[in-house]
Short mmCIF file of C-alpha atoms (C1' of nucleotides) in Angstrom, two decimals:
data_model
loop_
_atom_site.label_atom_id
_atom_site.label_comp_id
_atom_site.label_asym_id
_atom_site.label_seq_id
_atom_site.Cartn_x
_atom_site.Cartn_y
_atom_site.Cartn_z
CA MET A 299 4.99 -6.87 -17.89
CA ILE A 300 3.37 -4.28 -20.31
CA ASP A 301 -0.48 -3.86 -19.87
CA LEU A 302 -2.15 -5.55 -23.69
CA ASN A 303 -4.42 -2.81 -23.42
CA THR A 304 -2.00 -0.05 -23.45
CA LEU A 305 0.27 -1.85 -25.95
CA ILE A 306 -2.95 -2.03 -28.44
CA SER A 307 -4.27 1.09 -28.27
CA SER A 308 -0.91 3.18 -28.21
CA SER A 309 1.00 0.52 -30.04
CA GLU A 310 2.63 2.96 -32.26
CA ASN A 311 4.73 4.90 -29.41
CA ILE A 312 5.42 1.90 -28.07
CA LEU A 313 6.64 -0.30 -31.35
CA GLY A 314 8.97 2.75 -31.95
CA LYS A 315 10.49 2.61 -28.27
CA LEU A 316 10.86 -0.87 -27.98
CA GLN A 317 12.51 -1.30 -31.62
CA SER A 318 15.22 1.34 -30.48
CA ARG A 319 16.12 -1.21 -27.62
CA GLY A 320 16.13 -3.94 -30.65
CA GLU A 321 12.97 -5.65 -29.65
CA GLU A 322 10.59 -6.89 -32.59
CA ILE A 323 6.91 -7.58 -31.30
CA PRO A 324 4.77 -9.63 -32.94
CA LEU A 325 1.84 -7.20 -32.85
CA ASP A 326 -0.12 -8.88 -35.16
CA ASN A 327 -0.26 -12.27 -33.66
CA ILE A 328 -0.98 -10.77 -29.95
CA LYS A 329 -4.31 -8.50 -31.42
CA GLU A 330 -5.34 -11.60 -32.96
CA LEU A 331 -4.93 -13.44 -29.92
CA ASP A 332 -6.63 -10.68 -28.05
CA SER A 333 -10.03 -10.50 -30.30
CA LYS A 334 -9.94 -14.68 -30.64
CA ARG A 335 -9.57 -14.02 -26.13
CA LYS A 336 -12.40 -11.44 -26.09
CA ASN A 337 -14.98 -13.59 -28.62
CA LEU A 338 -14.50 -17.00 -26.43
CA ILE A 339 -15.19 -14.70 -23.33
CA GLN A 340 -18.28 -13.56 -24.37
CA GLU A 341 -19.51 -16.30 -25.61
CA SER A 342 -18.78 -17.96 -22.64
CA ASP A 343 -20.70 -15.30 -20.41
CA GLN A 344 -23.36 -15.49 -22.39
CA LEU A 345 -23.78 -19.36 -22.02
CA ARG A 346 -22.95 -18.93 -18.24
CA SER A 347 -25.28 -16.68 -17.83
CA PHE A 348 -27.97 -18.62 -19.29
CA ARG A 349 -27.30 -21.56 -17.36
CA ASN A 350 -27.06 -19.37 -13.93
CA SER A 351 -30.75 -18.71 -14.76
CA GLU A 352 -32.26 -22.32 -15.68
CA ASN A 353 -30.39 -23.72 -12.75
CA LYS A 354 -31.93 -21.45 -10.10
CA ARG A 355 -35.10 -21.78 -11.75
CA ILE A 356 -34.84 -25.81 -11.59
CA GLY A 357 -33.83 -25.26 -7.86
CA ASP A 358 -36.64 -22.87 -7.03
CA SER A 359 -39.05 -25.54 -8.55
CA LYS A 360 -40.43 -28.43 -6.78
CA GLU A 361 -40.83 -30.28 -9.45
CA LYS A 362 -38.43 -32.73 -11.08
CA PRO A 363 -36.83 -31.20 -14.07
CA SER A 364 -37.28 -33.64 -17.43
CA LEU A 365 -34.78 -35.13 -19.25
CA GLU A 366 -35.04 -33.72 -21.84
CA HIS A 367 -34.22 -29.96 -20.14
CA ILE A 368 -31.11 -32.29 -18.56
CA ASN A 369 -29.71 -33.08 -21.55
CA LYS A 370 -30.35 -29.99 -23.02
CA MET A 371 -28.53 -27.91 -20.06
CA ARG A 372 -25.63 -30.47 -20.12
CA ASP A 373 -25.05 -29.68 -24.32
CA ILE A 374 -24.70 -26.32 -22.50
CA SER A 375 -22.05 -27.38 -19.76
CA ASP A 376 -20.09 -29.34 -22.40
CA LYS A 377 -19.96 -26.63 -24.98
CA LEU A 378 -18.65 -24.06 -22.26
CA ASN A 379 -15.94 -26.92 -21.52
CA LYS A 380 -14.68 -26.39 -24.92
CA ILE A 381 -14.76 -22.96 -24.64
CA ASN A 382 -12.95 -22.71 -21.96
CA VAL A 383 -10.51 -25.33 -22.88
CA ASN A 384 -9.85 -22.96 -25.57
CA LEU A 385 -9.50 -19.76 -23.89
CA ILE A 386 -6.98 -21.14 -21.86
CA ASP A 387 -5.26 -22.35 -24.54
CA ILE A 388 -5.44 -18.58 -26.31
CA GLU A 389 -4.46 -17.10 -22.79
CA SER A 390 -1.38 -18.90 -22.31
CA GLN A 391 -0.15 -18.19 -25.62
CA LEU A 392 -0.85 -14.47 -25.10
CA ASN A 393 0.90 -14.30 -21.70
CA GLU A 394 4.04 -15.77 -23.44
CA LEU A 395 3.90 -13.65 -25.91
CA LEU A 396 3.36 -10.73 -23.25
CA LEU A 397 6.23 -11.93 -20.71
CA VAL A 398 9.11 -11.93 -23.14
CA ILE A 399 8.38 -7.94 -24.16
CA PRO A 400 11.21 -5.86 -22.24
CA ASN A 401 10.09 -2.33 -20.44
CA VAL A 402 9.59 0.63 -22.55
CA PRO A 403 12.29 2.74 -22.09
CA LEU A 404 11.60 6.36 -20.32
CA ASP A 405 11.62 8.79 -23.28
CA GLU A 406 14.66 10.57 -22.05
CA VAL A 407 16.74 7.43 -22.28
CA LEU A 408 19.96 7.54 -25.03
CA ILE A 409 18.99 6.03 -28.16
CA GLY A 410 21.17 3.23 -29.00
CA ASN A 411 22.47 -0.12 -30.24
CA ASP A 412 25.18 -1.24 -27.29
CA GLU A 413 27.42 -0.92 -24.66
CA THR A 414 29.53 1.50 -27.42
CA ASP A 415 26.70 4.16 -27.18
CA ASN A 416 26.41 4.63 -23.16
CA LYS A 417 27.52 7.87 -22.49
CA VAL A 418 30.00 8.59 -19.36
CA ILE A 419 28.06 11.60 -17.85
CA PHE A 420 30.01 11.71 -14.75
CA THR A 421 33.75 11.24 -13.66
CA LYS A 422 34.54 10.94 -9.98
CA GLU A 423 38.36 11.79 -11.10
CA ASP A 424 41.28 11.35 -13.86
CA VAL A 425 42.70 8.23 -14.12
CA LYS A 426 45.39 8.78 -17.03
CA ASN A 427 48.53 9.98 -14.71
CA LYS A 428 47.81 7.14 -12.28
CA LYS A 429 50.97 4.82 -11.88
CA THR A 430 50.06 0.84 -12.95
CA THR A 431 49.94 -1.40 -9.95
CA LYS A 432 49.33 -4.75 -9.93
CA PRO A 433 46.11 -6.74 -10.52
CA HIS A 434 44.50 -8.19 -7.56
CA TRP A 435 44.77 -11.95 -8.68
CA GLU A 436 48.11 -11.52 -7.82
CA ILE A 437 48.12 -9.14 -5.12
CA ALA A 438 45.38 -10.90 -2.81
CA PRO A 439 46.74 -14.35 -2.86
CA ASN A 440 50.09 -13.11 -2.00
CA LEU A 441 48.81 -11.80 1.22
CA GLY A 442 47.09 -14.92 1.62
CA ILE A 443 43.54 -13.23 1.77
CA LEU A 444 42.24 -15.43 -1.87
CA ASP A 445 42.43 -18.53 -2.88
CA MET A 446 41.30 -19.62 -6.48
CA GLU A 447 42.50 -22.90 -6.66
CA GLN A 448 40.52 -23.91 -3.46
CA GLY A 449 37.52 -22.52 -5.00
CA VAL A 450 38.46 -24.74 -8.04
CA LYS A 451 38.72 -27.77 -5.98
CA LEU A 452 35.36 -26.73 -4.13
CA ALA A 453 32.79 -26.05 -6.64
CA GLY A 454 35.03 -25.42 -10.75
CA SER A 455 36.31 -22.63 -12.91
CA ARG A 456 34.82 -19.16 -11.49
CA TRP A 457 34.62 -19.91 -7.78
CA TYR A 458 36.59 -18.71 -5.06
CA VAL A 459 37.45 -18.74 -1.59
CA LEU A 460 38.27 -15.75 0.82
CA LYS A 461 40.61 -16.11 3.80
CA GLY A 462 41.39 -14.09 7.00
CA LYS A 463 41.31 -10.75 6.56
CA GLY A 464 39.97 -10.79 3.03
CA ALA A 465 36.93 -12.45 4.69
CA ILE A 466 36.60 -9.87 7.07
CA LEU A 467 36.96 -7.27 4.95
CA GLN A 468 33.90 -8.56 3.01
CA ARG A 469 32.21 -8.81 5.58
CA SER A 470 32.76 -5.12 7.08
CA LEU A 471 31.96 -4.17 4.09
CA VAL A 472 28.73 -5.70 4.10
CA SER A 473 28.00 -4.19 7.61
CA TRP A 474 29.01 -0.84 6.86
CA MET A 475 26.66 -0.38 3.74
CA LEU A 476 24.00 -1.63 5.71
CA GLU A 477 24.43 0.63 8.68
CA LYS A 478 24.63 3.48 6.35
CA HIS A 479 21.45 2.58 4.49
CA ASN A 480 19.21 1.43 7.65
CA LYS A 481 20.38 5.60 8.62
CA ASN A 482 19.05 6.93 5.35
CA GLY A 483 15.61 4.88 6.26
CA TYR A 484 15.88 1.48 4.07
CA LEU A 485 14.37 -1.16 5.98
CA GLU A 486 16.88 -4.16 6.44
CA ILE A 487 15.59 -7.40 5.33
CA ALA A 488 16.88 -10.78 4.93
CA PRO A 489 15.08 -12.85 2.31
CA PRO A 490 15.36 -16.16 1.36
CA PHE A 491 18.44 -16.98 -1.38
CA LEU A 492 16.14 -19.63 -3.43
CA VAL A 493 12.46 -18.63 -4.35
CA LYS A 494 9.60 -19.75 -6.72
CA GLU A 495 9.62 -19.80 -10.23
CA GLU A 496 6.85 -16.87 -10.02
CA VAL A 497 9.18 -14.92 -8.22
CA MET A 498 11.35 -14.97 -10.43
CA VAL A 499 8.78 -14.30 -13.50
CA GLY A 500 7.60 -11.27 -11.20
CA SER A 501 11.12 -9.61 -11.26
CA GLY A 502 11.33 -10.30 -15.52
CA ASN A 503 14.55 -13.53 -14.98
CA LEU A 504 12.11 -15.38 -16.30
CA PRO A 505 10.71 -16.99 -18.73
CA LYS A 506 13.26 -15.68 -20.99
CA PHE A 507 16.63 -16.21 -18.95
CA SER A 508 16.63 -18.87 -17.48
CA ASP A 509 20.03 -20.27 -18.70
CA LEU A 510 21.49 -17.25 -16.34
CA LEU A 511 19.99 -19.07 -13.57
CA TYR A 512 20.99 -21.87 -10.91
CA ARG A 513 18.15 -24.30 -9.94
CA ASP A 514 16.98 -26.73 -7.37
CA ILE A 515 14.91 -29.34 -9.47
CA GLU A 516 13.88 -31.53 -6.94
CA GLU A 517 12.11 -28.45 -4.59
CA ASP A 518 11.18 -26.33 -8.26
CA LEU A 519 12.91 -23.25 -7.00
CA TRP A 520 15.53 -20.99 -8.26
CA LEU A 521 18.38 -19.51 -6.71
CA ILE A 522 18.48 -15.58 -6.81
CA PRO A 523 20.88 -14.10 -8.72
CA THR A 524 20.33 -10.45 -7.02
CA SER A 525 18.21 -10.07 -4.42
CA GLU A 526 15.95 -7.34 -6.56
CA VAL A 527 14.44 -10.84 -7.27
CA ALA A 528 13.43 -11.27 -3.49
CA LEU A 529 12.80 -7.84 -2.68
CA ASN A 530 10.29 -7.38 -5.62
CA SER A 531 8.23 -9.86 -4.61
CA LEU A 532 7.38 -9.00 -1.06
CA HIS A 533 4.27 -7.83 -1.57
CA PHE A 534 3.42 -10.43 -4.34
CA GLY A 535 -0.58 -10.16 -5.13
CA GLU A 536 -0.68 -7.21 -2.70
CA ILE A 537 -2.65 -3.97 -2.43
CA ILE A 538 -0.61 -2.16 -0.19
CA PRO A 539 -1.74 0.70 2.05
CA HIS A 540 -0.73 3.98 0.14
CA GLU A 541 2.24 4.96 2.48
CA PHE A 542 5.50 5.50 -0.13
CA PRO A 543 7.89 5.05 -0.59
CA LEU A 544 8.69 1.51 0.89
CA LYS A 545 12.66 1.35 1.21
CA TYR A 546 14.36 -1.94 1.58
CA VAL A 547 17.99 -3.09 1.71
CA SER A 548 18.99 -6.44 1.78
CA HIS A 549 22.43 -8.19 1.57
CA SER A 550 22.86 -11.56 0.06
CA GLN A 551 24.66 -13.98 -2.10
CA CYS A 552 24.14 -14.02 -5.74
CA PHE A 553 24.30 -17.14 -7.68
CA ARG A 554 24.90 -16.98 -11.61
CA ARG A 555 25.30 -19.33 -14.15
CA GLU A 556 26.90 -16.62 -16.29
CA LYS A 557 26.97 -18.86 -19.31
CA ALA A 558 26.30 -15.98 -21.58
CA ALA A 559 29.70 -14.72 -20.83
CA ALA A 560 31.89 -17.81 -20.78
CA GLY A 561 35.19 -17.05 -21.84
CA ARG A 562 35.34 -13.19 -20.94
CA GLU A 563 36.86 -11.68 -17.96
CA THR A 564 38.01 -14.51 -16.62
CA ARG A 565 40.83 -13.76 -14.54
CA GLY A 566 40.31 -13.15 -10.83
CA ILE A 567 37.08 -12.41 -9.01
CA LYS A 568 35.53 -9.85 -11.84
CA ARG A 569 33.16 -12.14 -12.73
CA VAL A 570 31.79 -15.30 -10.83
CA HIS A 571 29.49 -17.60 -10.09
CA GLN A 572 28.50 -16.84 -6.72
CA PHE A 573 28.94 -12.79 -5.03
CA GLU A 574 27.74 -10.91 -1.87
CA LYS A 575 25.73 -7.77 -2.63
CA VAL A 576 23.69 -4.95 -0.58
CA GLU A 577 21.16 -4.34 -2.63
CA LEU A 578 18.49 -0.98 -2.62
CA PHE A 579 15.03 -1.85 -3.92
CA ARG A 580 12.14 1.12 -3.44
CA PHE A 581 8.66 0.78 -4.21
CA GLU A 582 7.65 4.51 -5.39
CA LEU A 583 4.61 6.45 -6.10
CA PRO A 584 4.75 7.07 -10.76
CA GLU A 585 5.04 10.87 -10.32
CA ASN A 586 7.91 10.46 -7.78
CA SER A 587 9.74 7.62 -8.97
CA ARG A 588 11.70 10.06 -11.56
CA ASP A 589 13.25 11.85 -8.41
CA ALA A 590 13.83 8.47 -6.44
CA PHE A 591 15.66 7.38 -9.33
CA ASP A 592 18.54 10.43 -8.86
CA GLU A 593 17.92 10.19 -5.37
CA MET A 594 19.45 6.54 -5.30
CA VAL A 595 22.44 6.98 -7.90
CA LYS A 596 23.13 9.53 -5.17
CA GLU A 597 22.98 7.78 -2.74
CA VAL A 598 25.41 4.76 -4.41
CA GLN A 599 28.03 7.85 -5.48
CA LEU A 600 28.41 8.77 -1.55
CA LEU A 601 29.63 5.32 -0.82
CA CYS A 602 32.32 5.13 -3.59
CA ASP A 603 33.27 8.48 -2.42
CA GLU A 604 33.44 7.47 1.18
CA LEU A 605 35.80 4.23 0.49
CA GLY A 606 37.79 6.68 -1.60
CA LEU A 607 37.31 5.06 -4.84
CA ILE A 608 37.63 6.55 -8.22
CA TYR A 609 34.86 6.08 -10.03
CA ARG A 610 32.53 7.13 -12.83
CA SER A 611 28.64 7.36 -13.87
CA VAL A 612 27.67 5.69 -17.44
CA GLU A 613 23.95 6.09 -18.65
CA LEU A 614 22.73 3.36 -20.51
CA CYS A 615 21.25 3.73 -23.82
CA THR A 616 18.47 1.83 -25.18
CA GLY A 617 20.10 -0.91 -26.33
CA ASP A 618 21.72 -1.93 -23.44
CA LEU A 619 18.90 -1.69 -20.84
CA GLY A 620 18.42 -4.85 -19.08
CA PHE A 621 14.96 -6.41 -19.71
CA GLN A 622 13.33 -4.86 -16.68
CA SER A 623 14.76 -1.48 -16.82
CA ALA A 624 12.95 1.66 -18.14
CA LYS A 625 16.21 3.57 -17.45
CA THR A 626 19.51 2.40 -15.98
CA ILE A 627 22.45 4.24 -14.71
CA ASP A 628 25.69 2.46 -13.79
CA ILE A 629 28.57 3.03 -11.51
CA GLU A 630 31.87 1.49 -12.75
CA VAL A 631 35.03 2.06 -10.04
CA TRP A 632 38.44 2.33 -11.32
CA ALA A 633 40.40 -0.84 -11.14
CA GLN A 634 44.09 0.68 -10.56
CA GLY A 635 45.93 -2.96 -11.35
CA SER A 636 44.09 -4.18 -13.91
CA GLN A 637 43.21 -0.61 -15.32
CA ASP A 638 39.90 -1.41 -16.07
CA TRP A 639 36.52 0.09 -14.70
CA LEU A 640 34.34 -2.43 -13.16
CA GLU A 641 30.52 -1.98 -12.56
CA VAL A 642 29.48 -2.09 -9.18
CA SER A 643 26.40 -0.72 -9.05
CA SER A 644 23.54 -0.65 -11.70
CA ILE A 645 20.70 1.82 -10.66
CA SER A 646 17.55 1.31 -12.42
CA THR A 647 14.00 2.38 -12.67
CA CYS A 648 11.53 -0.43 -13.93
CA THR A 649 8.51 2.01 -13.89
CA ASP A 650 5.22 -0.28 -13.38
CA PHE A 651 6.73 -3.38 -15.41
CA GLN A 652 7.59 -5.51 -12.16
CA SER A 653 4.48 -4.21 -10.19
CA ARG A 654 2.64 -5.43 -12.74
CA ARG A 655 3.85 -8.99 -13.14
CA THR A 656 3.74 -9.55 -9.32
CA LYS A 657 0.37 -7.56 -9.15
CA THR A 658 1.36 -5.64 -6.41
CA ARG A 659 -1.08 -2.85 -6.49
CA TYR A 660 -2.02 0.48 -4.18
CA LYS A 661 -5.25 2.32 -4.18
CA ASP A 662 -5.65 5.73 -4.27
CA GLU A 663 -9.25 7.24 -4.28
CA GLY A 664 -10.75 4.09 -5.43
CA GLU A 665 -8.49 3.45 -8.19
CA ILE A 666 -6.09 0.70 -8.58
CA ILE A 667 -2.58 1.56 -9.16
CA TYR A 668 0.24 0.04 -9.73
CA PRO A 669 3.14 1.72 -7.80
CA HIS A 670 6.96 1.63 -9.79
CA THR A 671 10.10 -0.53 -8.62
CA LEU A 672 13.38 0.54 -8.05
CA ASN A 673 16.82 -1.00 -7.45
CA GLY A 674 20.46 -0.37 -7.43
CA SER A 675 23.13 -2.76 -5.97
CA ALA A 676 24.62 -0.49 -3.19
CA LEU A 677 27.09 -2.12 -3.49
CA ALA A 678 28.28 -5.84 -5.05
CA ILE A 679 31.18 -6.72 -3.00
CA PRO A 680 33.46 -8.58 -4.93
CA ARG A 681 34.49 -5.46 -7.52
CA ILE A 682 34.68 -3.13 -4.62
CA LEU A 683 37.49 -5.74 -3.13
CA ILE A 684 39.39 -5.53 -6.03
CA SER A 685 39.55 -1.99 -6.45
CA ILE A 686 40.45 -1.14 -2.73
CA LEU A 687 43.25 -3.93 -3.53
CA GLU A 688 44.62 -2.69 -6.79
CA ASN A 689 43.84 1.45 -5.79
CA ASN A 690 45.21 0.98 -2.33
CA LEU A 691 48.26 -1.48 -2.45
CA GLN A 692 51.54 -0.40 -0.81
CA ASP A 693 54.97 -0.78 -2.07
CA ASP A 694 56.00 -3.01 0.43
CA GLY A 695 53.02 -5.27 -1.21
CA SER A 696 50.25 -4.42 1.85
CA VAL A 697 47.24 -3.25 1.41
CA LEU A 698 45.35 0.04 3.33
CA VAL A 699 41.66 -0.29 4.33
CA PRO A 700 39.69 2.39 3.84
CA LYS A 701 39.27 4.93 6.57
CA VAL A 702 35.42 4.14 7.05
CA LEU A 703 35.83 0.20 7.08
CA GLN A 704 38.96 0.19 9.61
CA LYS A 705 36.37 0.14 12.68
CA TYR A 706 34.58 -2.56 11.38
CA THR A 707 37.33 -4.98 10.48
CA GLY A 708 39.84 -4.23 13.50
CA PHE A 709 42.98 -2.99 11.08
CA GLU A 710 44.19 -0.43 8.93
CA ARG A 711 46.67 -2.91 6.88
CA ILE A 712 46.04 -6.07 4.96
CA ASP A 713 49.52 -7.35 5.23
"C1'" G B 223 9.40 -38.04 7.66
"C1'" G B 224 4.96 -39.87 10.64
"C1'" A B 225 -0.14 -38.95 12.33
"C1'" C B 226 -4.26 -35.90 13.48
"C1'" G B 227 -6.94 -31.14 12.59
"C1'" G B 228 -7.57 -26.71 9.56
"C1'" A B 229 -7.41 -23.22 5.43
"C1'" U B 230 -14.84 -19.11 3.73
"C1'" G B 231 -14.07 -11.39 2.44
"C1'" G B 232 -9.60 -5.91 5.62
"C1'" C B 233 -10.55 -9.14 10.23
"C1'" U B 234 -13.44 -12.85 13.23
"C1'" G B 235 -17.12 -16.33 11.96
"C1'" A B 236 -22.25 -19.37 9.93
"C1'" G B 237 -22.55 -22.56 6.30
"C1'" U B 238 -22.58 -30.93 4.30
"C1'" G B 239 -25.72 -30.39 -3.35
"C1'" G B 240 -30.52 -25.33 -5.41
"C1'" U B 241 -33.49 -17.35 -3.09
"C1'" U B 242 -26.19 -18.05 -0.28
"C1'" U B 243 -24.00 -14.60 -7.71
"C1'" A B 244 -21.31 -16.12 0.95
"C1'" A B 245 -25.35 -14.71 6.88
"C1'" G B 246 -24.29 -12.32 11.59
"C1'" G B 247 -20.60 -9.68 14.20
"C1'" C B 248 -16.07 -6.01 14.31
"C1'" G B 249 -12.96 -2.54 11.64
"C1'" G B 250 -13.36 0.98 6.93
"C1'" C B 251 -16.27 4.26 4.25
"C1'" G B 252 -20.86 7.86 4.01
"C1'" G B 253 -25.20 9.67 6.34
"C1'" U B 254 -28.89 11.25 10.68
"C1'" C B 255 -28.67 12.96 15.67
"C1'" U B 256 -24.90 16.51 18.22
"C1'" U B 257 -22.08 23.23 19.89
"C1'" G B 258 -18.54 18.51 18.97
"C1'" A B 259 -17.16 13.86 19.95
"C1'" A B 260 -18.94 9.48 21.83
"C1'" A B 261 -23.28 5.99 21.60
"C1'" A B 262 -27.38 4.90 18.90
"C1'" C B 263 -29.88 4.49 14.50
"C1'" C B 264 -29.91 4.45 8.79
"C1'" G B 265 -26.94 3.33 4.61
"C1'" U B 266 -22.57 0.94 2.13
"C1'" U B 267 -18.13 -2.20 1.26
"C1'" G B 268 -13.23 -6.87 -2.06
"C1'" U B 269 -10.66 -8.08 -7.05
"C1'" G B 270 -10.31 -9.81 -12.07
"C1'" C B 271 -12.39 -10.10 -16.92
"C1'" G B 272 -15.70 -8.94 -20.59
"C1'" U B 273 -19.13 -5.06 -22.50
"C1'" U B 274 -23.74 -2.36 -26.57
"C1'" A B 275 -20.77 0.72 -20.08
"C1'" U B 276 -24.17 6.62 -14.37
"C1'" G B 277 -25.57 0.39 -15.72
"C1'" C B 278 -25.06 -4.87 -17.35
"C1'" G B 279 -22.93 -9.77 -17.80
"C1'" U B 280 -19.25 -12.99 -15.41
"C1'" A B 281 -15.70 -15.39 -12.52
"C1'" C B 282 -13.36 -16.02 -7.71
"C1'" C B 283 -14.86 -19.48 -0.63
"C1'" G B 284 -5.90 -21.91 -0.34
"C1'" G B 285 -4.32 -24.07 -5.80
"C1'" G B 286 -5.43 -27.92 -9.86
"C1'" G B 287 -8.65 -31.66 -11.56
"C1'" G B 288 -13.25 -34.62 -11.25
"C1'" U B 289 -18.25 -35.69 -9.57
"C1'" U B 290 -23.38 -33.10 -11.07
"C1'" C B 291 -28.41 -29.93 -14.96
"C1'" G B 292 -26.60 -27.30 -10.69
"C1'" A B 293 -20.71 -27.68 -5.70
"C1'" A B 294 -18.01 -23.14 -0.62
"C1'" U B 295 -20.92 -28.11 0.14
"C1'" C B 296 -18.95 -34.22 -2.37
"C1'" C B 297 -14.47 -36.80 -4.38
"C1'" C B 298 -9.10 -36.79 -6.37
"C1'" U B 299 -4.67 -34.30 -5.82
"C1'" C B 300 -1.18 -30.36 -4.77
"C1'" U B 301 0.26 -26.38 -1.30
"C1'" C B 302 0.03 -23.71 3.06
"C1'" C B 303 -0.78 -23.43 8.38
"C1'" G B 304 -1.77 -25.34 13.92
"C1'" U B 305 -0.75 -29.82 17.23
"C1'" C B 306 2.16 -33.69 18.53
"C1'" C B 307 5.98 -37.48 17.32
"C1'" G B 308 10.66 -38.48 15.10
"C1'" C B 309 15.17 -35.80 12.82
"C1'" C B 310 18.14 -31.54 12.74
"C1'" A B 311 21.95 -26.31 13.48
#
RNA sequence: GGACGGAUGGCUGAGUGGUUUAAGGCGGCGGUCUUGAAAACCGUUGUGCGUUAUGCGUACCGGGGGUUCGAAUCCCUCUCCGUCCGCCA
């Protein structure tokens, strides 16, 4: 969430940056509501002040207050109630407007309209001369490790079942990644996969993107689309000790309705309703968050390196940034069979956007400060599976398991 | 799911309608004393909002609502925690 006073005091600068991501901000409306709000607060604070002192006099005096006096005081309370109802209404209108304003991009972020303006900043290996193999939706069912029909039977389109060595490979990837991150100082967290509404608001997924989320109406809980949502709220409402960075890693199921994406990339497991992901999350001092971002990008790239995958880094332009992000770099792996780059990680710094929403703060020499939050997948499992299957396919139809995973899988080859 | 008991500042713990805009204790911070430390003593102590801003005002005793001139205190409701019972991986 953007700070109201910052928005109003430096609106020109901020509006420009928000415009570069295709957002129009109803600033006049916000300013008007804010000034109404301030007037109402002043009015009610004055009335309360008077009421408090009068009531103290009544309390101190031994005599009963006169009927006239009581009536006068009752009028004041009635007036206060009316002001308060009005104030609550104004504040909720203001809040509604502020909650749907996206984060302000860092100055360094490329200006652009959409994904076509993104910039590839690093490519691990040239893919042009590689020979085409088969797509994973042919390889995996043939090997008996993926069953799309059973997924449909159980839950419908875009749900799937991993079996045998496919399921084991997934579990191995998760274990390998978690151990790597543990060694890098990330504290492993196993969070709830369903969370309260305020937690979804805290991460930025609500109120704007409810159509992307699954929800349990009975209990009023939401299924997380990524464990970023849960990790971001670990310190909800807290003033945390001045001990940074706080580094968390968590493995979770991720649930996405993918309503907006209906019809796109429907084959196989490129885009599904439930998938597993290992997520990195950090709380950082504002002055350190930029370096931390680069560090996380390197950590993700190293994983791809060790898996022997071809990958590239893509810097997102302002028009393609996620709602809560101030800067994002995507890591995409090459899928040899479907001849496609697949996004397996999105590393973002969200500056103080999320910590404001969750009221996560720390104290530095008496000053209350919002830490920066950063997140990045490391990594999203199904697309890594796709890449391994399509790139490591052998002529005999078997698939080689990456070396680093073999001690987890217990086998070197899927056949 | 049922019964009962709870929720007060960083922690502990008083407070059943008006000097409680929250006692006492612990912890934290600052000071006195000391070669230094401990002890003792003195002072201090949270968050949000507004403002004419070294200050002043206001709100906050789990959340929301109600009664009242006035609510931490009384009433309703929800949430969470504890104990016991039931159920369960």
